[in-house]
XYZ file of C-alpha atoms in Angstrom:
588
model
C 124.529 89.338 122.176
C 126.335 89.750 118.758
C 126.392 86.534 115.646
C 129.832 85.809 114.778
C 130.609 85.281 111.329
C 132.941 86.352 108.453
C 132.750 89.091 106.525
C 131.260 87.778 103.246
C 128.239 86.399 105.641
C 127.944 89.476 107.610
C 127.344 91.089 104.448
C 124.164 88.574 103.088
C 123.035 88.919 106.588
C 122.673 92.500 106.755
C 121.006 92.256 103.234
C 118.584 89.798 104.562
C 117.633 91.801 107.417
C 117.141 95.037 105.394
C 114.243 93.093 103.119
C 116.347 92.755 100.025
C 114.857 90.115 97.690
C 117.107 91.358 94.320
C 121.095 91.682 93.926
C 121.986 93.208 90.648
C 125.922 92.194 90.274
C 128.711 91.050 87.973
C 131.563 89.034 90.038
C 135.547 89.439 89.917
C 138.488 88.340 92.226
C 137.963 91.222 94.776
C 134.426 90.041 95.585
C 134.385 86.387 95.394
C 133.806 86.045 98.958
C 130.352 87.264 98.969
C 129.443 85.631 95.458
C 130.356 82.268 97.599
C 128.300 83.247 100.416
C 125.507 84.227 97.815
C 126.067 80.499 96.418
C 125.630 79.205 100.059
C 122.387 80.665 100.744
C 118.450 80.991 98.817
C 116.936 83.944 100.459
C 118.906 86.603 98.023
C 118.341 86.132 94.507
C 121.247 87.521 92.213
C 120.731 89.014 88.723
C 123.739 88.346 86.867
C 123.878 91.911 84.150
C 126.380 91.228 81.562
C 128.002 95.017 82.500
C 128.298 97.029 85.750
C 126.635 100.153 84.291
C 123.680 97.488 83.752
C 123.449 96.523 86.946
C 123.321 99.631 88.299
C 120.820 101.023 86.058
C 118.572 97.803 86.708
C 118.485 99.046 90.534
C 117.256 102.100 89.456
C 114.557 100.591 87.571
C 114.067 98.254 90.656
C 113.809 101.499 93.028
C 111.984 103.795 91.351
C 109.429 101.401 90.600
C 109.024 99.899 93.917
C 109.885 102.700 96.670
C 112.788 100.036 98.122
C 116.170 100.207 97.781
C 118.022 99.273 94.182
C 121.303 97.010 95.646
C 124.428 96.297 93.304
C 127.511 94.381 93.784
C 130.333 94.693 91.677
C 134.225 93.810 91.994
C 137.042 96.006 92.516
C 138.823 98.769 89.810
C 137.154 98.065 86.360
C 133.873 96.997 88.513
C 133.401 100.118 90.480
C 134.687 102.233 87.908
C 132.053 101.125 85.514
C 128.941 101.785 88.202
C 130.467 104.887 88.244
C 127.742 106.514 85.629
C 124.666 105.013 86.937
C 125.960 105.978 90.667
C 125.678 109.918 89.318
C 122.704 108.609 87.580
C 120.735 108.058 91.252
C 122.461 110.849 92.808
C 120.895 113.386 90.026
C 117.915 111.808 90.200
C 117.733 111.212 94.236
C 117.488 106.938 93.658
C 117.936 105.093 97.103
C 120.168 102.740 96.187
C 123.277 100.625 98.116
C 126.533 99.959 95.751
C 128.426 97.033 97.295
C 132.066 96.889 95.759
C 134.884 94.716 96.683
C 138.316 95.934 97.089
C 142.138 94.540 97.182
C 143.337 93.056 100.428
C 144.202 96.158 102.707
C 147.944 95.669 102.935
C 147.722 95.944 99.386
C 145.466 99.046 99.386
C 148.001 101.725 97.833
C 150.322 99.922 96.074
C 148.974 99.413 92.237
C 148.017 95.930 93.197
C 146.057 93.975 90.721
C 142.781 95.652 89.804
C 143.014 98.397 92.540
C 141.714 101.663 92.475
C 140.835 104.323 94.728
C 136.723 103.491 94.851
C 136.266 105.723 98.081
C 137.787 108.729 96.208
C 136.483 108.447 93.128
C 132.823 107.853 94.397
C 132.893 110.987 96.761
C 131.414 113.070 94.674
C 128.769 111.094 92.814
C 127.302 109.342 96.057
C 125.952 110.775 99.301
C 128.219 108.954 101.248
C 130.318 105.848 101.250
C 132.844 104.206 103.413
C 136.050 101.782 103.180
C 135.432 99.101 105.474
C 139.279 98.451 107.295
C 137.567 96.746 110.425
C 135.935 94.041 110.786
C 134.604 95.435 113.638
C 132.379 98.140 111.563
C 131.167 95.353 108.343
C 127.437 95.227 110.182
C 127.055 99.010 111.238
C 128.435 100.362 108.206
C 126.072 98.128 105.857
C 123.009 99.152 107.906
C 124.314 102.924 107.742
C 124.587 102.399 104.291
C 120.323 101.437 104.021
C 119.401 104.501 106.280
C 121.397 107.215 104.118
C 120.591 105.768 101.183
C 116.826 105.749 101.632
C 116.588 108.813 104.243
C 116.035 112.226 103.243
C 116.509 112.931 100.085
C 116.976 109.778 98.539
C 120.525 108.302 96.631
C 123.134 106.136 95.982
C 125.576 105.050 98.542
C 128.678 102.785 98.016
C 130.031 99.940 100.639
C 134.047 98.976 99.589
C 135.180 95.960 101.139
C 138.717 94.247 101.033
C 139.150 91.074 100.328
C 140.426 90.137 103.656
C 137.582 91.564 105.462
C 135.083 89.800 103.698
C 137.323 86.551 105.149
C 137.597 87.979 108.560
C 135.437 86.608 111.319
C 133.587 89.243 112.874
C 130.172 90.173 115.042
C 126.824 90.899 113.586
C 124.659 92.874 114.812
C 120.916 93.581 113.757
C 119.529 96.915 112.294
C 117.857 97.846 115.245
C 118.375 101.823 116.137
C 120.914 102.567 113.346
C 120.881 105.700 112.193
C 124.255 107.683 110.628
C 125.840 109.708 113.959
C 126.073 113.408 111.902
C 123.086 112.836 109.095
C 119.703 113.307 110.855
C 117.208 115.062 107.873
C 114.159 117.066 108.708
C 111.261 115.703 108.205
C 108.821 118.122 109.351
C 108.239 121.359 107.940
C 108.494 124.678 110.388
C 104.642 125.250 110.761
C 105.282 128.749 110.661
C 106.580 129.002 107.207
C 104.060 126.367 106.344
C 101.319 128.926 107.766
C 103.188 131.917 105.686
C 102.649 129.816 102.641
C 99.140 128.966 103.292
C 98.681 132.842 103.696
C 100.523 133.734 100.018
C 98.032 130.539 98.534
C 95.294 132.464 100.014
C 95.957 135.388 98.398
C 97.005 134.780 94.881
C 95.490 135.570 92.019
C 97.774 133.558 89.106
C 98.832 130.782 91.151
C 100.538 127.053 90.206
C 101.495 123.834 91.955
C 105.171 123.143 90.425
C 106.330 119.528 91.126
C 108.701 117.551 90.816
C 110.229 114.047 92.000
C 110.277 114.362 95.328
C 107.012 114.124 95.744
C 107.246 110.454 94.093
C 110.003 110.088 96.705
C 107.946 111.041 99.514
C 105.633 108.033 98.766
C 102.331 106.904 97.232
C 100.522 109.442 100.207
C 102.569 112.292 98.879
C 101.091 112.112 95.723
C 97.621 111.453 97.305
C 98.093 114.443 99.521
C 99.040 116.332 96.314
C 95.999 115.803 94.480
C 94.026 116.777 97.627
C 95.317 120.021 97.461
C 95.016 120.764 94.124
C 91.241 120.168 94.074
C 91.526 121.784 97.201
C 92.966 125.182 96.102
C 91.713 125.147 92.642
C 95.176 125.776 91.724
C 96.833 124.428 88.104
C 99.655 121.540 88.205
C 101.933 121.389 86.446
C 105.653 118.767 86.663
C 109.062 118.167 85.866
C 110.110 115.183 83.969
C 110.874 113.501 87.154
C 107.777 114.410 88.797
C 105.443 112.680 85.853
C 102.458 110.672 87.273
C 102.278 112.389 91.027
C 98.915 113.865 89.562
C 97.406 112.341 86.713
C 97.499 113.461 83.387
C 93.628 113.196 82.867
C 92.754 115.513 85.901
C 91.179 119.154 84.116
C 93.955 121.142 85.964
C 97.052 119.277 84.589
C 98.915 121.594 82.665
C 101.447 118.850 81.358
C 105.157 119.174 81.921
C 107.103 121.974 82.351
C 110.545 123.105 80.634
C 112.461 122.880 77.695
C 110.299 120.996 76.050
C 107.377 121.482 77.942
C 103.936 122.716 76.978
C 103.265 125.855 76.017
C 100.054 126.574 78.641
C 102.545 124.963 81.759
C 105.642 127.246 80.638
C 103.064 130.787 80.033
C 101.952 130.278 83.535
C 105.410 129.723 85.352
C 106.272 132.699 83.788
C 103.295 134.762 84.651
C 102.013 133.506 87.989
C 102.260 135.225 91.146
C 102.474 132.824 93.744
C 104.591 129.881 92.827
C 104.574 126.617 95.016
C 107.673 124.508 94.321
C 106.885 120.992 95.739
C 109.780 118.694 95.542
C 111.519 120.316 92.391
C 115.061 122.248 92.609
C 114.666 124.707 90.036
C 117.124 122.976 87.299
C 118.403 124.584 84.621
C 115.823 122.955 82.110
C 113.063 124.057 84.139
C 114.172 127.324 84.585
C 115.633 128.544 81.421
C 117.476 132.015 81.909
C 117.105 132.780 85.113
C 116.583 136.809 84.939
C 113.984 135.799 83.442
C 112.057 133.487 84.921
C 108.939 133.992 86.748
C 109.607 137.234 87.252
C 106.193 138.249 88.909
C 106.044 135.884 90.909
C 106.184 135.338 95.347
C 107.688 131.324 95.421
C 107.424 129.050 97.805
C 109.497 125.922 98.041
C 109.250 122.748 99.797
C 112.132 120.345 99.656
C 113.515 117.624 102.271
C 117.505 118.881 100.905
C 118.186 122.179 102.702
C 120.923 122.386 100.103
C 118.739 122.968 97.185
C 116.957 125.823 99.090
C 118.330 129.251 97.311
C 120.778 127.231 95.287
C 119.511 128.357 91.645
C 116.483 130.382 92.626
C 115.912 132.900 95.719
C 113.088 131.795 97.379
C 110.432 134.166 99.208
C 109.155 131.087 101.903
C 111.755 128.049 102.447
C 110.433 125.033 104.110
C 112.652 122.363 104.799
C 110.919 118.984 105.260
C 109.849 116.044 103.536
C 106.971 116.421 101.211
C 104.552 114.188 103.031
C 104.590 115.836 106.150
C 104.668 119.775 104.944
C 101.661 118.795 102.167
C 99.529 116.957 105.253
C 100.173 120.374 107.738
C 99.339 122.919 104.457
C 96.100 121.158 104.255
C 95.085 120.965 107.612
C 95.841 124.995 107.928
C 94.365 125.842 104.617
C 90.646 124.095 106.125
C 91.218 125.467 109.164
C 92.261 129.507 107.847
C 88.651 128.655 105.455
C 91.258 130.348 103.070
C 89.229 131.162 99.293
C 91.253 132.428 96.742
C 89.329 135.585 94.855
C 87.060 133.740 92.394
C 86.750 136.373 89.670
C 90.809 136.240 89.915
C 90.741 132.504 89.485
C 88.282 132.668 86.617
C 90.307 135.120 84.930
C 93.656 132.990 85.344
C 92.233 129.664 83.929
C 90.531 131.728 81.245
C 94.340 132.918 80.111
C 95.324 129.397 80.663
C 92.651 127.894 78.423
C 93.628 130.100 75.761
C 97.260 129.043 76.344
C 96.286 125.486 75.902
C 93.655 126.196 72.634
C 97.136 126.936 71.040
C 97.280 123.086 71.282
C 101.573 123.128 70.995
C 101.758 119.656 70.874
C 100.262 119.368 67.579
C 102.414 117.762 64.422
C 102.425 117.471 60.823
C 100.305 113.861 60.408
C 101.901 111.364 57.497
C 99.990 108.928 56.048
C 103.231 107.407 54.719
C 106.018 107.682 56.947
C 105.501 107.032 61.185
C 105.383 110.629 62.875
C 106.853 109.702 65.826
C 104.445 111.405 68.136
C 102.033 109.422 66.596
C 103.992 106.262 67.429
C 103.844 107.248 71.369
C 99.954 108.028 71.151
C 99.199 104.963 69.331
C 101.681 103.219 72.131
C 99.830 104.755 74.966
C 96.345 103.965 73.588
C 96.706 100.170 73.391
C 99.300 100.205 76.765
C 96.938 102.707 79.021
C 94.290 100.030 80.606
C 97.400 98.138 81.491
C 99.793 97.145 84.210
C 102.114 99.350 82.249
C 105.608 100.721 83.284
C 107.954 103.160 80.922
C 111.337 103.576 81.279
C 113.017 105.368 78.554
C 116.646 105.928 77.241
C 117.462 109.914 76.926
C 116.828 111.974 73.793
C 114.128 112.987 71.344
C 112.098 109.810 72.201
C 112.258 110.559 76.032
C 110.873 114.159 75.671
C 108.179 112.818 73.357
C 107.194 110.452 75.559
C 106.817 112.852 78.544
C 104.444 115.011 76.210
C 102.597 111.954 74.890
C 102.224 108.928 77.357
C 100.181 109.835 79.972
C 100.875 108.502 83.514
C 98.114 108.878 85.941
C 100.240 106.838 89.079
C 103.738 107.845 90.285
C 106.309 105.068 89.793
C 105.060 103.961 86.640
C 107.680 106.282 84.643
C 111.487 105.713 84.925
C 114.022 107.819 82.926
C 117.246 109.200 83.402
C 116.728 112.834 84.646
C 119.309 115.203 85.816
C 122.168 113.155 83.762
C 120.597 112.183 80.864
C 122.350 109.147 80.619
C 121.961 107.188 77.188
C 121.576 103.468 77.616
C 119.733 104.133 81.401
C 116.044 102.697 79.676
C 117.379 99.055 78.562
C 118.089 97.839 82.042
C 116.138 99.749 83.732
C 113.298 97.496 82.351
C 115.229 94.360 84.103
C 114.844 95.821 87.845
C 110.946 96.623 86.938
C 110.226 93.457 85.278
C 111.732 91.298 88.006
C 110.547 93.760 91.172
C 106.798 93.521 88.543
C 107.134 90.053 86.976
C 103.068 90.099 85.573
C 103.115 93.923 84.623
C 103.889 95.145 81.205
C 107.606 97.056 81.137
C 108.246 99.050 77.948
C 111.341 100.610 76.987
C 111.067 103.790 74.566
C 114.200 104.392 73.248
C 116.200 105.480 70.937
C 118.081 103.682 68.222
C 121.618 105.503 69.235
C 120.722 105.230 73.177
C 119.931 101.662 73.018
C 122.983 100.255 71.474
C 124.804 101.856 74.721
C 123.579 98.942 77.183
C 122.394 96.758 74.378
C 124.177 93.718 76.097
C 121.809 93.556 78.592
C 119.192 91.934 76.362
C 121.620 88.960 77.289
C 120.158 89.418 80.842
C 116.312 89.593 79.679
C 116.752 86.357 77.661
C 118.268 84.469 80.809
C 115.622 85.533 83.151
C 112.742 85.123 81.018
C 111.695 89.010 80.962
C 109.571 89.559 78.393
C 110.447 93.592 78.611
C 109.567 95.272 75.507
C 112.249 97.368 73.893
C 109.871 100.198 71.559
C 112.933 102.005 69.425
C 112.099 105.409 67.761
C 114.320 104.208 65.039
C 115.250 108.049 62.805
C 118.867 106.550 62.247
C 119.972 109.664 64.301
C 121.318 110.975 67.268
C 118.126 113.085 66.938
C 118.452 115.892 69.983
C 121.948 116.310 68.599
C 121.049 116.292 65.306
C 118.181 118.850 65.899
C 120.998 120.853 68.198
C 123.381 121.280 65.037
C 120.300 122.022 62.831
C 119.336 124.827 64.534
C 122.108 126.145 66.429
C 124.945 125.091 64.255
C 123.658 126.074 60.662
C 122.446 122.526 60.016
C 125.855 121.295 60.084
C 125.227 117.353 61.272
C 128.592 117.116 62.430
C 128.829 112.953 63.443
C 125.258 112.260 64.573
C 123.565 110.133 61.887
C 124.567 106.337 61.462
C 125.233 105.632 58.622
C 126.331 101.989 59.875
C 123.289 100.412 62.374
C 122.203 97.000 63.394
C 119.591 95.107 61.909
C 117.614 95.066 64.927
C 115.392 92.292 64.100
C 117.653 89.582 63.701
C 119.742 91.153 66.512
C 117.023 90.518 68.326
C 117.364 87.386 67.279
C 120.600 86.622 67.971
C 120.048 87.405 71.653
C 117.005 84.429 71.156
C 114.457 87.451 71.658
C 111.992 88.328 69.257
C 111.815 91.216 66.708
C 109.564 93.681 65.011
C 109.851 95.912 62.664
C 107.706 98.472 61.131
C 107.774 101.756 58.740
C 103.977 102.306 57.926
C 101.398 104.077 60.308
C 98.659 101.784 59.265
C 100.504 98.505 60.183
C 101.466 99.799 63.819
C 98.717 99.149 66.097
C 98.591 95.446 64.914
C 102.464 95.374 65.737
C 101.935 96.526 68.937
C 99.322 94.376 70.209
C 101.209 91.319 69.095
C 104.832 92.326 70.724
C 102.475 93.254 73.968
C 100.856 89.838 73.308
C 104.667 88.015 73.211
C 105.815 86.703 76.464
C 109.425 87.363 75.640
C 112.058 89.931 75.061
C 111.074 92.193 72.241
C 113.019 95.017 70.177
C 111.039 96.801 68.281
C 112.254 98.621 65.127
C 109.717 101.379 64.988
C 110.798 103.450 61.678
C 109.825 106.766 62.169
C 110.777 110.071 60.052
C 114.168 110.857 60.427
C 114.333 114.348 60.524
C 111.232 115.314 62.820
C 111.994 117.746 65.582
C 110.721 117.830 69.115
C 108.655 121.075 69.765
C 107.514 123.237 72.074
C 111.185 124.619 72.764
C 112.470 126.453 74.894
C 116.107 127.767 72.871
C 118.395 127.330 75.750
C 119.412 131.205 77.220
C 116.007 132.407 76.899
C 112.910 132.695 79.154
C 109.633 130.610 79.263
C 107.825 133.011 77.306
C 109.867 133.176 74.009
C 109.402 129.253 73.155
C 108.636 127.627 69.908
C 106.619 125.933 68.804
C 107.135 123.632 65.645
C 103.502 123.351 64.395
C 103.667 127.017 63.524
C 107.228 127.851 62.202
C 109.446 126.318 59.711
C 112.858 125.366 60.153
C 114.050 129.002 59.119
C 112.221 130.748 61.647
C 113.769 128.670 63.947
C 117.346 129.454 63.209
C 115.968 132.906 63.444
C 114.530 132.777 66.405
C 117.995 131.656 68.055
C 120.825 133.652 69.361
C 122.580 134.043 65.376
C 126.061 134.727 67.595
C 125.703 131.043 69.033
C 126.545 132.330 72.558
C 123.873 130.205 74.124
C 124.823 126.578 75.321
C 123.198 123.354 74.506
């Protein structure tokens, strides 16, 4: 027998019964219903973000840190419209997360009313689904759809509009019991036949790698666990995509380190010259890949993925296998002990013999300073006194992300949280909210950038309300540094708009917001910074001042292959410009 109640409480109810502790929301005429029934209730706690691109970035954070669903709740027009970017965020990215928005009165839907816009329309394309609730009827289904596509398959975001009048309306409820979407049903296990075919090409390679990627975070804690069990299992090297950081641990002897544009030099020499590749949760991006004539050209590849749509999208594949990562990894096990399948060992000496020379080119490597902060050296010295923590990183997007990727090692999935497939700048600021509040006694640090986090700088607001003592670690090179390093080498060093010469003072911004601020220029004086802003039980920004014109190396020059990178410890800036296309054909 169904619960009657209106709209607005059908909506809290539904929440409630899906586990959600955490709204992230900002509240406007269209949605006031629900912020009443919010008001009326203390199972639900709401996280007031002082911008809807905040709040969905915070459920992000939230997500991705936690394996649940990120919720949001914004208001009609300018409210939905602003989500918009952290919406294709989660979509990129494959974040589970459940966009509530409010919307006019439906005899007003169409006709310019105040703050209307078309939220169903313009969110088709940067959600997997969403729905405009015009019955009353449909309020519980729908919301409990909304959970099961959002977190099902490969995960994403999902938006929920409701009118005004609906969220009035008295209606039924009914529980989440047996709701599943009528036309949406993903695979979860992997055809054991192409599974054994796989298992069979593992068997016999002879320059073989494990390439993975975020879905295998996705697939859960046992993904990763099943992950690392075949690795030692197969001998085979690992190596990730940004995504996939922490699914195998950094300090394991067969981590190669991450793969890509600016990935290491040993990870991108085998991609290109293995021959048997086995793509676990990846999709073969454009930043992995680099030109694709070109890459991996020896190679038999094997790719698991959950998203049949990703399957021969970029790359033709030799053995699909649609499924989710958990289930194919447990089968390839099992068959692998029970084939007794041994990969040639004079083959496999002979591949991690190439590989260790690969890695004795050590391409990480940087010019030290005694006098100015290198900023790789401000990541290691981060990573040393943060490792034997409770420690989650988010990051904003730019030089400082892809430094931190090659510098912070993450030995757990979950514990890393940046901004992917859209590289959105101002993601790493509230993302810290959703993992501080879903992590309330771990340490959340922000690396960012000093352009990226003036984006969603607002949002310290929110960390000073809540009592989040995030940590907000800026790479401060008054630059838009991957720009500036773009127009350095592929536009004649013409730095057309991307240094500052106006910025904040970020210390007594800091103080402003009634956080706390550091600042810092000299190597010797950072490790006592550090410890005292991880010491600080409140909001932090952290004015690292690093050297404003370092570069992030290894490279990959986008157009070419894996094997023509460069690598900035052993070339100056002129062989660089050299070394790229001098016609300027290739895109950024």
């Amino acid at each position: 027998m169904s619960e009657e109640m209106n709209g607005a409480e059908i909506v809290l109810k539904a929440l409630k019964d899906q586990g959600v502790e955490f709204v992230f929301g900002y509240p406007g005429g269209a949605v006031l219903p629900i912020y009443d029934a919010i008001f009326q209730q203390d199972d639900i706690q709401h996280v007031l973000v002082r911008h809807e691109q905040g709040a969905t970035h915070a459920a992000e954070g939230y997500a991705r840190s936690t394996d649940k669903v990120g919720v949001v709740l914004v208001t009609s027009g300018p409210g939905a419209t602003n989500a918009v970017t952290g919406l294709t965020d989660a979509l990129m990215d494959s974040i589970p997360m459940v966009c509530i928005s409010g919307q006019v009165a439906t005899h007003l839907i169409g006709n310019d009313a105040f703050q209307e816009c078309d939220t169903v329309g313009i969110t088709r394309p940067c959600t997997k689904h969403n729905w405009l609730v015009k019955d009353i009827n449909d309020l519980a289904r729908i919301m409990h759809e909304a959970f099961y596509v959002a977190k099902s398959g490969r995960p994403g975001p999902v938006l929920v509009d409701i009118p005004k009048d609906i969220q009035l309306t008295p209606g039924p409820y009914v529980g989440p019991k047996n709701i599943e979407h009528k036309t949406y049903k993903p695979r979860m296990k992997g055809d054991l036949d192409a599974i054994r075919e796989a298992v069979d090409l593992m068997a016999g390679a002879r320059r073989p790698i494990l390439y993975t990627g975020g879905g295998v975070v996705n697939s859960g804690r046992e993904a990763s666990q099943l992950l690392r069990e075949l690795a030692h299992m197969t001998g085979f090297p690992v190596t990730s995509t940004l995504m996939g950081l922490g699914a195998f641990p950094a300090s394991d002897k067969q981590w190669l380190g991450m793969l890509g544009m600016h990935g290491t030099y040993e990870a991108n020499l085998a991609m290109h010259d293995c021959d048997v590749m086995v793509c676990v949760g990846a999709r073969f991006d454009d930043r992995i890949t680099g030109r694709l004539d070109a890459f991996s050209p020896y190679s038999k590849k094997i790719h698991i993925d959950i998203d049949p749509s990703s399957i021969n999208k970029n790359v033709k594949v030799d053995v699909p296998i649609i499924g989710d990562v958990g289930y194919v990894l447990e089968d390839m096990i099992r068959l692998w002990r029970a084939s007794a399948a041994q990969p040639d060992r004079a083959a496999k000496k002979e591949w991690w013999d190439r590989i260790e020379a690969w890695r004795a080119r050590d391409c990480l490597r940087y010019r030290p300073s005694d006098d100015v902060i290198m900023p790789q050296y401000a990541i290691q010295r981060l990573y040393e006194l943060t490792k034997d923590r409770d420690t989650y990183i988010t990051t904003e997007v730019g030089q400082h992300q892809m430094w931190a990727a090659q510098f912070y090692g993450f030995e757990e999935p979950n514990r890393w949280m940046t901004s992917g497939g859209l590289g959105t700048m101002g993601y790493g600021l509230p993302a810290t909210l959703g993992v501080q509040i879903a992590h309330p006694d771990a340490l959340v640090i922000d690396i960012a950038g000093d352009a990226s986090v003036l984006m969603t700088m607002q949002e310290m607001s929110t960390a000073v309300q809540y009592e989040l003592p995030v940590k907000i670690f800026i790479l401060n090179n008054q630059h838009m540094g991957m720009v500036r390093q773009w127009q350095q080498l592929l536009h004649g060093n013409r730095i057309s708009h991307s240094y500052h010469e106006s910025m904040p003072d970020f210390v007594r911004l800091a103080e402003a917001y009634g956080a706390v601020g550091f600042r810092v220029d000299k190597p010797g004086d950072l490790d006592a910074a550090i410890e005292e802003m991880i010491e600080v039980k409140r909001p932090v920004l952290f004015d690292c001042r690093v050297a404003a014109l370092a570069n992030c190396f290894p490279m990959i020059p986008s157009g070419k292959a894996h094997n023509e990178m460069l690598l900035g410890a052993e070339i100056d800036d002129e062989d660089v410009a050299e070394a790229i296309d001098e016609e300027g054909k290739m895109l950024v």
